[in-house]
XYZ file of C-alpha atoms in Angstrom:
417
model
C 56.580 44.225 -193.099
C 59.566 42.532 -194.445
C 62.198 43.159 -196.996
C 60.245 39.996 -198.496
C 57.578 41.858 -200.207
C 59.696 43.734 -202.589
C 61.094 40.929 -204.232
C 60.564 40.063 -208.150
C 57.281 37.862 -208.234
C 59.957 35.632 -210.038
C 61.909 35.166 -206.935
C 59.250 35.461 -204.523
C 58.098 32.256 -206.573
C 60.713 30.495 -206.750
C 61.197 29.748 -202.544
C 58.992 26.951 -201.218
C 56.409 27.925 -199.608
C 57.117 26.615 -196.229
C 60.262 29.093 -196.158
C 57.914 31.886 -196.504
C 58.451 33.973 -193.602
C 55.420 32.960 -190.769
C 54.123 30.477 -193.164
C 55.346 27.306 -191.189
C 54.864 28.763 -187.777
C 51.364 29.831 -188.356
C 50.831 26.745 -189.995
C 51.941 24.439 -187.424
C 50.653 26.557 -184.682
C 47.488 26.766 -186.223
C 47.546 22.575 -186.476
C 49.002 22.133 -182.482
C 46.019 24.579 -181.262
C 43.230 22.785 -183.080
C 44.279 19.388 -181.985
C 41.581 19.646 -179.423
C 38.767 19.634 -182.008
C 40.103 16.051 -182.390
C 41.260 14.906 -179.154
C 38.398 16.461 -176.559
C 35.738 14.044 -178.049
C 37.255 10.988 -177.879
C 38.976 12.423 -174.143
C 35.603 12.928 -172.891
C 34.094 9.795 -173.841
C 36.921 7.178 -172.297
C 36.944 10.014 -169.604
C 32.994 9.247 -169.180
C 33.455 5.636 -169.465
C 36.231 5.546 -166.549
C 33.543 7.295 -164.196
C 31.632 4.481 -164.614
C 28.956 6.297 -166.909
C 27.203 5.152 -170.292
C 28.303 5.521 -174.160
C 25.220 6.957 -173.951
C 25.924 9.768 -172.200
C 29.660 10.235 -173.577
C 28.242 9.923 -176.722
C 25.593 13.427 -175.369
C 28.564 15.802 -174.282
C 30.201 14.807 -177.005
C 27.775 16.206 -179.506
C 26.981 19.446 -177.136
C 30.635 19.593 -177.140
C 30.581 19.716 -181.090
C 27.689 21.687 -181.651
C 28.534 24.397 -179.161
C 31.470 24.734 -181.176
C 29.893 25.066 -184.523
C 27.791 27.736 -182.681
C 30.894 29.794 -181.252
C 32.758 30.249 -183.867
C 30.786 32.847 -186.133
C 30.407 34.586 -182.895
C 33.659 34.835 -181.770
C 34.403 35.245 -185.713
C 32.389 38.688 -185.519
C 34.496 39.812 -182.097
C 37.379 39.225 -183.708
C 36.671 41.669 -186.955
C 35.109 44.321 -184.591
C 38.172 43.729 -181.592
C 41.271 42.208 -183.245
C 42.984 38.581 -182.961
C 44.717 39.095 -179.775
C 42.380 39.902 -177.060
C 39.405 37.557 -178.485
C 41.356 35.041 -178.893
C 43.602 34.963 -175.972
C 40.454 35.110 -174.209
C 38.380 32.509 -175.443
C 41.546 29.761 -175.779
C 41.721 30.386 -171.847
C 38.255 30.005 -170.917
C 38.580 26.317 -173.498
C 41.677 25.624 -171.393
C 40.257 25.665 -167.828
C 37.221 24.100 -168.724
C 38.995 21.136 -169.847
C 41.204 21.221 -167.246
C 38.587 20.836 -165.190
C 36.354 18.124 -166.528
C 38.715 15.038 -165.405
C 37.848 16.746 -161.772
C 34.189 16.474 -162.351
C 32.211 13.396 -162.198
C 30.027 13.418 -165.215
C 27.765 10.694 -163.422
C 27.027 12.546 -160.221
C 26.536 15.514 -161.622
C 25.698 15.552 -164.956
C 24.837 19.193 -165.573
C 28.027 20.878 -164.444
C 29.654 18.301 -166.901
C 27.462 19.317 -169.429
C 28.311 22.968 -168.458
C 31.754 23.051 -168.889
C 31.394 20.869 -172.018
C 29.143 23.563 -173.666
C 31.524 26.413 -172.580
C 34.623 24.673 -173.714
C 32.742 24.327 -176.930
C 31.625 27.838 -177.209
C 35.121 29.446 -176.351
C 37.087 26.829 -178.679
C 39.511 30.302 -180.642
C 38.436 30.677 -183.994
C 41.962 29.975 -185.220
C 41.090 28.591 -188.261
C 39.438 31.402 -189.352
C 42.042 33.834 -188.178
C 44.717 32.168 -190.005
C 42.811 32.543 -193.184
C 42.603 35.997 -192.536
C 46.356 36.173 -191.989
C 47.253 34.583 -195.623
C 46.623 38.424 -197.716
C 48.771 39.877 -195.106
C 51.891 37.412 -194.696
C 51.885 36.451 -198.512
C 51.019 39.246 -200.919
C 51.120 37.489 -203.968
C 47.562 36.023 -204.739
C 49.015 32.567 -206.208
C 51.073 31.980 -202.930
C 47.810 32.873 -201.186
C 46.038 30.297 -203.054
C 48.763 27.557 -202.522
C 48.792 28.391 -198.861
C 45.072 27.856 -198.332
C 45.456 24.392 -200.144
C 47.743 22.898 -198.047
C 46.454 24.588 -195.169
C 42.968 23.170 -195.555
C 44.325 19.646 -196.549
C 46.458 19.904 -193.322
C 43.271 19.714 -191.476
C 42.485 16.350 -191.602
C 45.922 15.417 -189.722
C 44.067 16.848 -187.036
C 41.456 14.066 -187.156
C 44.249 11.533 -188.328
C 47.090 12.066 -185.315
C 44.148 13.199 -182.401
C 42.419 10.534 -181.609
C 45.021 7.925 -181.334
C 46.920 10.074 -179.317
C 44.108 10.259 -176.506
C 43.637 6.594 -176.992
C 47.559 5.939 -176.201
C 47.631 8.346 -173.739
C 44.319 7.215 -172.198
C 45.632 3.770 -171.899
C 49.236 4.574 -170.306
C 48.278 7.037 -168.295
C 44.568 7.269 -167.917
C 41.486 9.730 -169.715
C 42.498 12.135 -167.367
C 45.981 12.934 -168.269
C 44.472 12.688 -171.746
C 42.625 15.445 -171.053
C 45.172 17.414 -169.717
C 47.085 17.046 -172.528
C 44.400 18.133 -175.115
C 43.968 21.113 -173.014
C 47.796 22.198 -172.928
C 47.861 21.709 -176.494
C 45.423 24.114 -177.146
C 46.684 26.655 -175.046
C 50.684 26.205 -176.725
C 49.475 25.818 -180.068
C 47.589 29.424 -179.419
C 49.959 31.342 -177.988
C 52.367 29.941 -181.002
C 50.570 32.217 -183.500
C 48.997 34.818 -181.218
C 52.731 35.639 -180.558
C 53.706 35.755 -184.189
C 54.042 39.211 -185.886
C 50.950 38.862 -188.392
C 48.502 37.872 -185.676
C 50.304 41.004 -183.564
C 49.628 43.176 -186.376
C 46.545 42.456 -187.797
C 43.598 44.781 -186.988
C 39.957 44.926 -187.895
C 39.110 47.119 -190.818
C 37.447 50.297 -189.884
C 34.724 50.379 -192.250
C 32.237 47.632 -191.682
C 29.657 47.638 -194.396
C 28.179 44.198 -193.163
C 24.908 45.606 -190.920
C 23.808 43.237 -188.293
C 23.793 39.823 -190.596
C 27.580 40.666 -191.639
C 27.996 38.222 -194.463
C 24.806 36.564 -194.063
C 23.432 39.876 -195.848
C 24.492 38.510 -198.912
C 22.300 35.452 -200.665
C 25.520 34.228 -202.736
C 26.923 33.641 -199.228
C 24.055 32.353 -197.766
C 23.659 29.379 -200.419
C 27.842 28.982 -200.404
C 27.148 27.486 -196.378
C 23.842 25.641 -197.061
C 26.270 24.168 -200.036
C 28.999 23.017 -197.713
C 26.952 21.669 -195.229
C 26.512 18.947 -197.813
C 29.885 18.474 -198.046
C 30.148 17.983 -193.864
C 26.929 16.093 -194.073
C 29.173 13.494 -196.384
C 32.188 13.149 -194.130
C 29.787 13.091 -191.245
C 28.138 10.098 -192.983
C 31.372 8.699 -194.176
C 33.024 8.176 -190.439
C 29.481 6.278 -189.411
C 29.789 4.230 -192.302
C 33.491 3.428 -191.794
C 32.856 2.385 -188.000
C 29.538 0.204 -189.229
C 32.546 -1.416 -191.854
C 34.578 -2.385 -188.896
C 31.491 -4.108 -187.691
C 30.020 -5.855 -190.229
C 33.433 -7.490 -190.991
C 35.068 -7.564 -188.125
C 37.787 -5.781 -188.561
C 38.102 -2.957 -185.474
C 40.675 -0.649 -187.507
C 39.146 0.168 -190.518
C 36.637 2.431 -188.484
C 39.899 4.885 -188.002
C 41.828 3.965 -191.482
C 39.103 4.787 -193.875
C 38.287 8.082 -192.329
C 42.764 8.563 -192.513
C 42.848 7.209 -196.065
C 40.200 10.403 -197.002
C 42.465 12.191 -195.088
C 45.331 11.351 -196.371
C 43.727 11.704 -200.026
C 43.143 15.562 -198.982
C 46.964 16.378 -197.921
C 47.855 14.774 -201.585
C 45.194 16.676 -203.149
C 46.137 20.379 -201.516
C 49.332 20.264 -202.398
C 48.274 19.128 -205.821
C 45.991 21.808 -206.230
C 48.527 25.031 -204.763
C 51.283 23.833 -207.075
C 49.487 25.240 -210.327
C 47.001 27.631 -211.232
C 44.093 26.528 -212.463
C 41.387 28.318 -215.492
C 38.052 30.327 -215.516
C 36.610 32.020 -212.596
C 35.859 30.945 -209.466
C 32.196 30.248 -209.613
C 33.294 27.347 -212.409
C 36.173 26.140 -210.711
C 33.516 25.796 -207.051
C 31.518 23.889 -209.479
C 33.486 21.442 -211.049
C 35.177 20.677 -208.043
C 31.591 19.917 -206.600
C 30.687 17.536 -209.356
C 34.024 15.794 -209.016
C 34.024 15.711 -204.975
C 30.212 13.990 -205.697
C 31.909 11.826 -208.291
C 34.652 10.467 -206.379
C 31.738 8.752 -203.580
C 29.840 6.862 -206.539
C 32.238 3.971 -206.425
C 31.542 3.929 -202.503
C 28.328 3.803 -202.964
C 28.187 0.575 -204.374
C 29.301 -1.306 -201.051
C 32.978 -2.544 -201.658
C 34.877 -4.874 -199.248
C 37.559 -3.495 -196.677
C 40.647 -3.072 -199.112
C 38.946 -1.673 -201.834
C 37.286 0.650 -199.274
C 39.959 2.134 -198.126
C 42.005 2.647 -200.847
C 38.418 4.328 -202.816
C 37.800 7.067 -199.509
C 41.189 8.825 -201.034
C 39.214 9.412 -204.142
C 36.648 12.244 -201.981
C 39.810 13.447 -200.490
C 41.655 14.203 -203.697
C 38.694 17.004 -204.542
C 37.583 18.330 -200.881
C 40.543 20.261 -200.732
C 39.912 21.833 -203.687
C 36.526 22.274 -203.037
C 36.913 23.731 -199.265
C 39.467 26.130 -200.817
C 37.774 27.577 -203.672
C 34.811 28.279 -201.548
C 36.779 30.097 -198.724
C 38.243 32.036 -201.662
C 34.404 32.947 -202.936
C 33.923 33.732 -199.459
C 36.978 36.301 -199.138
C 35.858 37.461 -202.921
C 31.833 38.041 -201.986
C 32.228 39.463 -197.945
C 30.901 42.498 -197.166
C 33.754 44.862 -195.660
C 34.782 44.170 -192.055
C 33.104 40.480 -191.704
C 35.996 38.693 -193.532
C 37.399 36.557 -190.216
C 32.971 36.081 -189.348
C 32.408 34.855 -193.210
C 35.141 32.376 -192.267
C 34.140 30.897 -189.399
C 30.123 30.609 -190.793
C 31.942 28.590 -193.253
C 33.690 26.332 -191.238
C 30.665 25.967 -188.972
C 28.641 24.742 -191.828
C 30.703 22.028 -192.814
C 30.522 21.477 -188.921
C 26.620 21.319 -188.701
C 26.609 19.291 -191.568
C 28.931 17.207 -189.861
C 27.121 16.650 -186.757
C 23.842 16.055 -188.811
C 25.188 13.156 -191.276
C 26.745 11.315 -188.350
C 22.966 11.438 -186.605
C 21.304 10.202 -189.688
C 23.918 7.975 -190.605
C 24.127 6.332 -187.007
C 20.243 5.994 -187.376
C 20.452 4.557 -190.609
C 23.147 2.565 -190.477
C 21.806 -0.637 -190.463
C 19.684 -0.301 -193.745
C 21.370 -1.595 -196.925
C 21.748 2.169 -198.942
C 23.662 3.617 -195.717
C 26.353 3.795 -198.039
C 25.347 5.891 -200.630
C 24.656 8.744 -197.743
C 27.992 10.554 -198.166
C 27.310 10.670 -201.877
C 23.835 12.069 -201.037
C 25.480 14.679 -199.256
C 28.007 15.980 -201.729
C 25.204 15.437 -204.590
C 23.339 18.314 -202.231
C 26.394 20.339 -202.369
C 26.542 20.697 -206.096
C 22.961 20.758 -207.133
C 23.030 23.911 -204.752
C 26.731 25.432 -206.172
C 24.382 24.660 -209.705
C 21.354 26.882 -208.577
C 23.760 29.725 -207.313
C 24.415 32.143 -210.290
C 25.501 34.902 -207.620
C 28.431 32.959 -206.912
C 29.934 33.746 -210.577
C 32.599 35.611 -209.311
C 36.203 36.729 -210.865
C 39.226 35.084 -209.531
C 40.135 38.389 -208.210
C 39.240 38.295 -203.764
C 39.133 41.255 -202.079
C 41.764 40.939 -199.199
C 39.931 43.487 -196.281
C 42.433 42.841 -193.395
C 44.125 45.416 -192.653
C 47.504 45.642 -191.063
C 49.866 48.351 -190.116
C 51.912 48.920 -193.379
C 55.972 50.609 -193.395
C 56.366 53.129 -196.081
C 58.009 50.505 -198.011
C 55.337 48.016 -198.252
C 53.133 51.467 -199.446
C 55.453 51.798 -201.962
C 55.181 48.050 -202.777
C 51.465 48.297 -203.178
């Protein structure tokens, strides 16, 4: 470890976070190597309509593409606690690359199941980095504040993803064709990777040698087990929220708003992460999961009630403001309630929640999109979310999280501890 950690908390307090040694890299690496999660589907659908196939079937590998993803990642979450970062990950970022290097070579129209094949495997492999670099925070920032203001802006980073992604493959798409697009999406992954599997924390860090988690690892544990069903409310709203932004565009006519709504939540969530690291806030953190519930179902009332473009898309910041706070208060219930050894797998069942959710309120939303309370579906979602949190008493946790990674520690940063 660094000379870093034996600073006053004063000073250590004092430097912006971003000047944190490994914070920025892992950051930004983190952000470069998930860029597929919001490139590959849009890739794969001009890439589908180019070989002369339907939306139809772009609109298939793109959700096999999605869920095989939401599927992976506990899994590969799990390898990584028993196995380390390094090899799982290293791994499973070069089985995503090839397999989306090798889609623009495959016609999805002639042969639809070895397109569907390499969609699925792509999907399955995609590195839990995510999860790993929440694992990484108790490691590269010992003090528990930093932590917390680390997580915030990481998690509102996310939606830049989502934001900066798909026009990318669109421009790229357009000057130089879907298949350079994908080519692209798949180098990007593989950089963004090897950016913070080569950094010292991910080097270091090494599964914890007690596991205490049995075969269900943190599914053992009902708090945990009603924290995902809660956040896959909370993907079941933005889910909802991107059909109802593209049926928007429609109904007035207007062929942008179907990407700036979705940005302006977005955009609400950066605000609201760094809002939310830069002080500390009261009680413990089953109330502070709770109330940021109630406001994150809140903030999509005035949705609900149909408003025209403008007002639209200067309400979806409203959500944004309180998902980041929401996200990160339950990943830090999550590293507070884990069972030993199943921190990086408790991670990734989270973010595959808000995934599944995801994939089901765009279904139900696309189905439903034409009847007149389609709007008032994201709000249904996050409503789910807290009347859930509300029934969850095992979730009354301290604000003190149990930090399980462990890492190889110098005699000084023994001392330190």
């Amino acid at each position: 470890m660094n000379s870093r950690t034996s600073c006053p908390p004063g000073r250590t307090a004092a430097r912006p976070l971003l000047a944190e040694r490994h914070v920025a890299r892992l950051l930004l690496g983190t952000l470069i190597g998930r860029l597929p999660n919001g490139m590959a589907p849009v890739a794969i659908l001009l890439l589908v309509a180019e070989q002369g196939g339907s939306l139809a079937t772009g609109g298939l590998l793109c959700a096999l593409y999605g869920l095989a993803s939401a599927i992976g990642q506990p899994a590969l979450g799990r390898m990584v606690d028993r196995r380390g970062q390094t090899r799982v990950t290293t791994t499973a970022v070069l089985v995503t690359t090839v397999c989306l290097l090798l889609l623009p070579c495959t016609d999805a129209v002639a042969t639809p199941a070895l397109a569907a094949g390499l969609v699925v495997l792509a999907g399955l492999s995609t590195p839990p980095l995510e999860a790993n670099l929440r694992a990484l925070w108790g490691s590269v920032l010992p003090d528990a504040e930093r932590r917390r203001a680390a997580l915030a802006l990481d998690t509102g980073a996310q939606g830049l993803i989502y934001v900066a992604g798909p026009p990318l493959v669109a421009a790229l798409s357009a000057l130089q064709g879907p298949g350079v697009a994908m080519t692209v999406t798949a180098v990007f992954g593989l950089f963004g990777a090897s950016v913070v599997l080569s950094a010292v924390p991910s080097r270091r860090w090494h599964p914890e040698r007690d596991r205490t988690g049995g075969f269900l690892g943190p599914l053992q544990h009902d708090g945990l087990r009603l924290l995902f069903l809660a956040v896959c409310g909370v993907g079941f709203a933005l889910g909802a929220m991107n059909v109802w932004a593209v049926s928007m565009a429609e109904r007035h006519g207007m062929a942008l708003l179907s990407g700036v709504i979705p940005a302006a939540l977005s955009i609400g969530s950066l605000v609201g992460g760094i809002l939310y690291g830069r002080r500390s806030w009261p009680g413990q953190l089953g109330g502070q999961l709770r109330t940021a519930a109630l406001l994150f179902a809140l903030a999509w009332a005035p949705l609900s009630a149909g408003p025209g473009p403008v007002a639209a898309t200067a309400l979806a910041a409203l959500p944004g403001l309180f998902l980041t706070a929401l996200v990160t208060t339950a990943f830090l219930t999550v590293d507070a309630l884990t069972p030993a050894g199943t921190r990086t797998e408790a991670y990734a069942w989270l973010i595959a929640a808000v995934g599944s959710g995801q994939a089901a309120g765009t279904a139900l939303a696309g189905a439903l999109s034409a009847q007149p309370y389609a709007a008032a579906l994201p709000a249904a979602g996050a409503l789910t979310c807290l009347l859930v949190l509300l029934g969850a008493r095992r979730l009354a946790v301290s604000d003190t999280a149990r930090h399980r990674g462990r890492h190889r520690r110098t005699p000084a940063h023994a001392a330190h501890r």
